[in-house]
Amino acid sequence: MSTLYQQTNTRFNIAIDGPAGAGKSTVARHVARKLGYVYIDTGAMYRAVALHMIQHGIQATEPEKAAKAMRDVHIELLPGEDSQRVLLNGRDVTQQIRTPEISLEASQFAQIEEIREQLVAMQRELAKKKGIVMDGRDIGTTVLPSAELKWFLTASVEERARRRYAELKDKSDVSLEQLMHEIAERDRQDENRTISPLRQAEDAYLLDTTHMTIEEIVDLMVNETLSRIEGEQ
């Protein structure tokens, strides 16, 4: 996908929320590339935190220890050829954080208020210059409530499990049935957590991606963004 070099000073922040496996990260990365924007994968940040905690023997049931350990967490998001690279304290953990175990742990650590406060502050700072595409669970509702464009992507549990299975089948022996169970459990955790639960922002576009290709989703979002920008001129 080639970048659309726009002759305009108008730049939006785009928030993309939705449950696990809805295609948020892939779509956000392509939308950012087409618009010449910066992509921020907030889920990767929480996964990196979860990995750090696991490596230091800290559980999500120990919020005080986790909050203290956050002092030693430094996360960098760098552009890569095919995906965003994630550095945890200077070490590339891009592949290491993409496992079902880390996914579930990330959801649990995300419920700790001190962790969320620190990561949300980092995310808001990154968005100050505009021209950001950020995806996660609470971007449109909590992190960037004033984002000019908000999307809520969803898909059936079966379709989301199928997509995740296609990503992991050569890296893990996890079954499709196991992934369906884990995604359903992740939905339950995200939707019922006390702090910033997963929900659609009132002013977000709802988009069911079950029967859509990545190209179709990206084109729809890019065209809507360009249309909105033209309306601002």
CSV table of C-alpha atoms in Angstrom, one decimal:
chain,number,residue,atom,x,y,z
A,1,MET,CA,0.0,0.0,0.0
A,2,SER,CA,1.5,3.3,-1.0
A,3,THR,CA,1.3,6.4,1.2
A,4,LEU,CA,-1.1,9.2,0.2
A,5,TYR,CA,0.9,12.4,0.4
A,6,GLN,CA,-1.7,15.0,1.2
A,7,GLN,CA,-1.2,18.7,0.5
A,8,THR,CA,-2.9,19.8,3.7
A,9,ASN,CA,-2.0,20.8,7.2
A,10,THR,CA,-5.1,19.2,8.6
A,11,ARG,CA,-4.3,16.0,10.4
A,12,PHE,CA,-6.6,13.9,12.5
A,13,ASN,CA,-6.2,11.5,15.3
A,14,ILE,CA,-7.9,8.2,14.6
A,15,ALA,CA,-9.0,5.9,17.4
A,16,ILE,CA,-9.7,2.2,16.6
A,17,ASP,CA,-11.2,0.0,19.3
A,18,GLY,CA,-12.7,-3.5,19.4
A,19,PRO,CA,-12.3,-7.0,20.9
A,20,ALA,CA,-9.3,-9.3,20.4
A,21,GLY,CA,-8.9,-10.6,16.8
A,22,ALA,CA,-11.1,-8.0,15.1
A,23,GLY,CA,-8.3,-6.9,12.9
A,24,LYS,CA,-7.5,-3.6,14.7
A,25,SER,CA,-3.7,-3.7,14.6
A,26,THR,CA,-3.4,-4.8,11.0
A,27,VAL,CA,-6.0,-2.3,9.8
A,28,ALA,CA,-4.5,0.5,11.9
A,29,ARG,CA,-1.0,-0.1,10.5
A,30,HIS,CA,-2.2,0.0,6.9
A,31,VAL,CA,-4.4,3.1,7.4
A,32,ALA,CA,-1.5,4.9,9.0
A,33,ARG,CA,0.8,4.0,6.2
A,34,LYS,CA,-1.7,5.1,3.5
A,35,LEU,CA,-2.3,8.4,5.2
A,36,GLY,CA,1.3,9.0,6.2
A,37,TYR,CA,0.3,8.9,9.9
A,38,VAL,CA,2.1,7.3,12.9
A,39,TYR,CA,0.7,4.0,14.1
A,40,ILE,CA,0.5,3.4,17.9
A,41,ASP,CA,-0.2,-0.2,19.0
A,42,THR,CA,-1.4,0.2,22.6
A,43,GLY,CA,-2.1,-3.5,22.9
A,44,ALA,CA,1.6,-4.2,22.4
A,45,MET,CA,2.4,-1.8,25.2
A,46,TYR,CA,0.2,-3.8,27.6
A,47,ARG,CA,1.6,-7.1,26.3
A,48,ALA,CA,5.2,-5.8,26.9
A,49,VAL,CA,4.2,-4.9,30.5
A,50,ALA,CA,2.7,-8.3,31.1
A,51,LEU,CA,5.9,-10.0,29.8
A,52,HIS,CA,8.0,-7.8,32.1
A,53,MET,CA,5.9,-8.8,35.1
A,54,ILE,CA,6.0,-12.5,34.2
A,55,GLN,CA,9.8,-12.4,33.8
A,56,HIS,CA,10.0,-10.9,37.3
A,57,GLY,CA,7.6,-13.3,38.9
A,58,ILE,CA,4.9,-10.8,39.5
A,59,GLN,CA,1.2,-11.7,39.2
A,60,ALA,CA,-1.8,-9.6,38.3
A,61,THR,CA,-3.1,-10.4,41.8
A,62,GLU,CA,-0.2,-8.3,43.2
A,63,PRO,CA,-1.1,-4.8,42.1
A,64,GLU,CA,1.3,-3.0,44.5
A,65,LYS,CA,4.3,-5.1,43.3
A,66,ALA,CA,3.2,-4.5,39.7
A,67,ALA,CA,2.9,-0.8,40.2
A,68,LYS,CA,6.3,-0.6,41.7
A,69,ALA,CA,7.8,-2.7,38.9
A,70,MET,CA,6.5,-0.2,36.3
A,71,ARG,CA,9.3,2.1,37.4
A,72,ASP,CA,11.7,-0.2,35.5
A,73,VAL,CA,9.6,-0.5,32.3
A,74,HIS,CA,10.7,1.4,29.2
A,75,ILE,CA,8.7,0.7,26.0
A,76,GLU,CA,9.6,1.8,22.5
A,77,LEU,CA,7.5,1.3,19.4
A,78,LEU,CA,9.5,1.4,16.2
A,79,PRO,CA,8.4,1.0,12.6
A,80,GLY,CA,9.3,-2.3,11.0
A,81,GLU,CA,9.0,-3.7,7.4
A,82,ASP,CA,5.9,-5.8,8.1
A,83,SER,CA,4.8,-4.8,11.5
A,84,GLN,CA,5.7,-2.5,14.4
A,85,ARG,CA,8.7,-3.5,16.5
A,86,VAL,CA,8.3,-3.5,20.2
A,87,LEU,CA,11.3,-2.9,22.5
A,88,LEU,CA,11.1,-3.6,26.2
A,89,ASN,CA,14.0,-2.0,28.1
A,90,GLY,CA,16.0,-2.0,24.8
A,91,ARG,CA,15.3,-5.6,23.9
A,92,ASP,CA,13.2,-6.5,20.9
A,93,VAL,CA,10.2,-8.6,22.2
A,94,THR,CA,8.0,-8.2,19.1
A,95,GLN,CA,7.5,-12.0,18.7
A,96,GLN,CA,7.7,-12.9,22.3
A,97,ILE,CA,4.6,-10.9,23.3
A,98,ARG,CA,2.4,-12.5,20.6
A,99,THR,CA,1.3,-15.6,22.4
A,100,PRO,CA,-2.1,-16.6,23.9
A,101,GLU,CA,-0.6,-16.6,27.4
A,102,ILE,CA,0.7,-13.1,27.1
A,103,SER,CA,-2.6,-12.0,25.6
A,104,LEU,CA,-4.6,-13.2,28.6
A,105,GLU,CA,-2.0,-11.9,31.1
A,106,ALA,CA,-2.0,-8.5,29.4
A,107,SER,CA,-5.8,-8.2,29.9
A,108,GLN,CA,-5.4,-8.9,33.6
A,109,PHE,CA,-2.5,-6.5,34.2
A,110,ALA,CA,-4.5,-3.9,32.3
A,111,GLN,CA,-7.0,-3.9,35.2
A,112,ILE,CA,-4.4,-2.4,37.5
A,113,GLU,CA,-5.1,1.3,37.8
A,114,GLU,CA,-1.5,2.4,38.2
A,115,ILE,CA,-0.4,0.6,35.1
A,116,ARG,CA,-3.2,2.0,33.0
A,117,GLU,CA,-2.5,5.5,34.2
A,118,GLN,CA,1.1,5.4,33.2
A,119,LEU,CA,0.5,3.9,29.8
A,120,VAL,CA,-2.4,6.2,29.0
A,121,ALA,CA,-0.2,9.2,29.9
A,122,MET,CA,2.4,7.9,27.4
A,123,GLN,CA,-0.2,7.3,24.7
A,124,ARG,CA,-1.7,10.8,25.1
A,125,GLU,CA,1.7,12.4,24.9
A,126,LEU,CA,2.4,10.5,21.6
A,127,ALA,CA,-0.9,11.9,20.2
A,128,LYS,CA,-0.4,15.6,20.9
A,129,LYS,CA,1.1,16.3,17.5
A,130,LYS,CA,-1.9,14.8,15.7
A,131,GLY,CA,-1.7,12.4,12.7
A,132,ILE,CA,-1.9,9.4,14.9
A,133,VAL,CA,-3.7,6.1,14.3
A,134,MET,CA,-4.1,4.3,17.7
A,135,ASP,CA,-5.8,1.0,18.4
A,136,GLY,CA,-6.8,-0.7,21.6
A,137,ARG,CA,-9.7,-1.4,23.9
A,138,ASP,CA,-10.5,2.1,25.3
A,139,ILE,CA,-8.9,4.6,22.9
A,140,GLY,CA,-12.1,6.4,21.8
A,141,THR,CA,-13.6,6.3,25.3
A,142,THR,CA,-10.7,7.0,27.6
A,143,VAL,CA,-7.3,7.6,26.0
A,144,LEU,CA,-8.3,9.9,23.1
A,145,PRO,CA,-12.0,10.9,23.7
A,146,SER,CA,-11.5,13.9,21.5
A,147,ALA,CA,-10.1,12.0,18.5
A,148,GLU,CA,-11.6,13.3,15.3
A,149,LEU,CA,-12.4,9.9,14.0
A,150,LYS,CA,-13.4,6.8,16.0
A,151,TRP,CA,-14.1,3.3,14.9
A,152,PHE,CA,-15.2,0.2,16.7
A,153,LEU,CA,-14.3,-3.0,14.9
A,154,THR,CA,-15.9,-6.3,15.7
A,155,ALA,CA,-16.3,-9.8,14.3
A,156,SER,CA,-17.8,-13.1,15.4
A,157,VAL,CA,-15.8,-15.1,17.9
A,158,GLU,CA,-15.4,-17.9,15.3
A,159,GLU,CA,-14.0,-15.5,12.7
A,160,ARG,CA,-11.6,-13.9,15.2
A,161,ALA,CA,-10.4,-17.3,16.4
A,162,ARG,CA,-9.8,-18.3,12.8
A,163,ARG,CA,-7.8,-15.3,12.1
A,164,ARG,CA,-5.6,-15.8,15.2
A,165,TYR,CA,-5.2,-19.5,14.3
A,166,ALA,CA,-3.9,-18.5,10.8
A,167,GLU,CA,-1.3,-16.3,12.5
A,168,LEU,CA,-0.2,-18.8,15.1
A,169,LYS,CA,-0.4,-22.2,13.3
A,170,ASP,CA,3.2,-22.2,12.3
A,171,LYS,CA,4.4,-20.9,15.7
A,172,SER,CA,2.3,-22.8,18.1
A,173,ASP,CA,0.3,-26.0,18.5
A,174,VAL,CA,-2.7,-24.2,19.9
A,175,SER,CA,-6.0,-25.5,18.5
A,176,LEU,CA,-8.8,-23.5,16.9
A,177,GLU,CA,-11.2,-24.6,19.7
A,178,GLN,CA,-8.7,-23.4,22.3
A,179,LEU,CA,-8.4,-20.0,20.7
A,180,MET,CA,-12.2,-19.6,20.5
A,181,HIS,CA,-12.4,-20.3,24.3
A,182,GLU,CA,-9.5,-17.9,25.0
A,183,ILE,CA,-10.9,-15.1,22.9
A,184,ALA,CA,-14.4,-15.5,24.5
A,185,GLU,CA,-12.7,-15.3,27.9
A,186,ARG,CA,-10.7,-12.3,26.9
A,187,ASP,CA,-13.9,-10.6,25.8
A,188,ARG,CA,-15.4,-11.3,29.2
A,189,GLN,CA,-12.4,-9.8,31.0
A,190,ASP,CA,-12.3,-6.7,28.8
A,191,GLU,CA,-16.0,-6.0,28.9
A,192,ASN,CA,-16.3,-6.5,32.7
A,193,ARG,CA,-13.2,-4.9,34.1
A,194,THR,CA,-13.8,-2.0,36.5
A,195,ILE,CA,-11.3,0.4,34.9
A,196,SER,CA,-11.9,1.5,31.2
A,197,PRO,CA,-14.0,-1.5,30.1
A,198,LEU,CA,-14.3,-2.4,26.4
A,199,ARG,CA,-17.2,-0.5,24.9
A,200,GLN,CA,-18.1,1.4,21.8
A,201,ALA,CA,-17.8,5.2,22.1
A,202,GLU,CA,-21.1,7.0,21.4
A,203,ASP,CA,-19.6,8.8,18.4
A,204,ALA,CA,-17.7,5.8,17.0
A,205,TYR,CA,-18.5,4.1,13.7
A,206,LEU,CA,-19.4,0.5,14.3
A,207,LEU,CA,-17.9,-1.9,11.7
A,208,ASP,CA,-18.5,-5.6,11.6
A,209,THR,CA,-15.5,-7.1,9.8
A,210,THR,CA,-16.6,-10.7,9.8
A,211,HIS,CA,-17.1,-10.8,6.0
A,212,MET,CA,-14.7,-8.0,5.0
A,213,THR,CA,-11.2,-8.2,3.7
A,214,ILE,CA,-8.4,-6.1,5.2
A,215,GLU,CA,-8.3,-4.1,1.9
A,216,GLU,CA,-12.0,-3.3,2.1
A,217,ILE,CA,-11.8,-2.1,5.7
A,218,VAL,CA,-8.7,0.0,5.1
A,219,ASP,CA,-10.2,1.7,2.0
A,220,LEU,CA,-13.4,2.5,3.8
A,221,MET,CA,-11.5,4.1,6.7
A,222,VAL,CA,-9.1,6.0,4.5
A,223,ASN,CA,-11.9,7.3,2.3
A,224,GLU,CA,-13.9,8.5,5.3
A,225,THR,CA,-10.8,10.2,6.7
A,226,LEU,CA,-10.1,12.0,3.5
A,227,SER,CA,-13.7,13.0,3.1
A,228,ARG,CA,-13.7,14.5,6.6
A,229,ILE,CA,-10.5,16.3,6.0
A,230,GLU,CA,-11.9,17.9,2.8
A,231,GLY,CA,-14.9,19.0,4.8
A,232,GLU,CA,-12.5,20.9,7.1
A,233,GLN,CA,-10.8,22.8,4.3
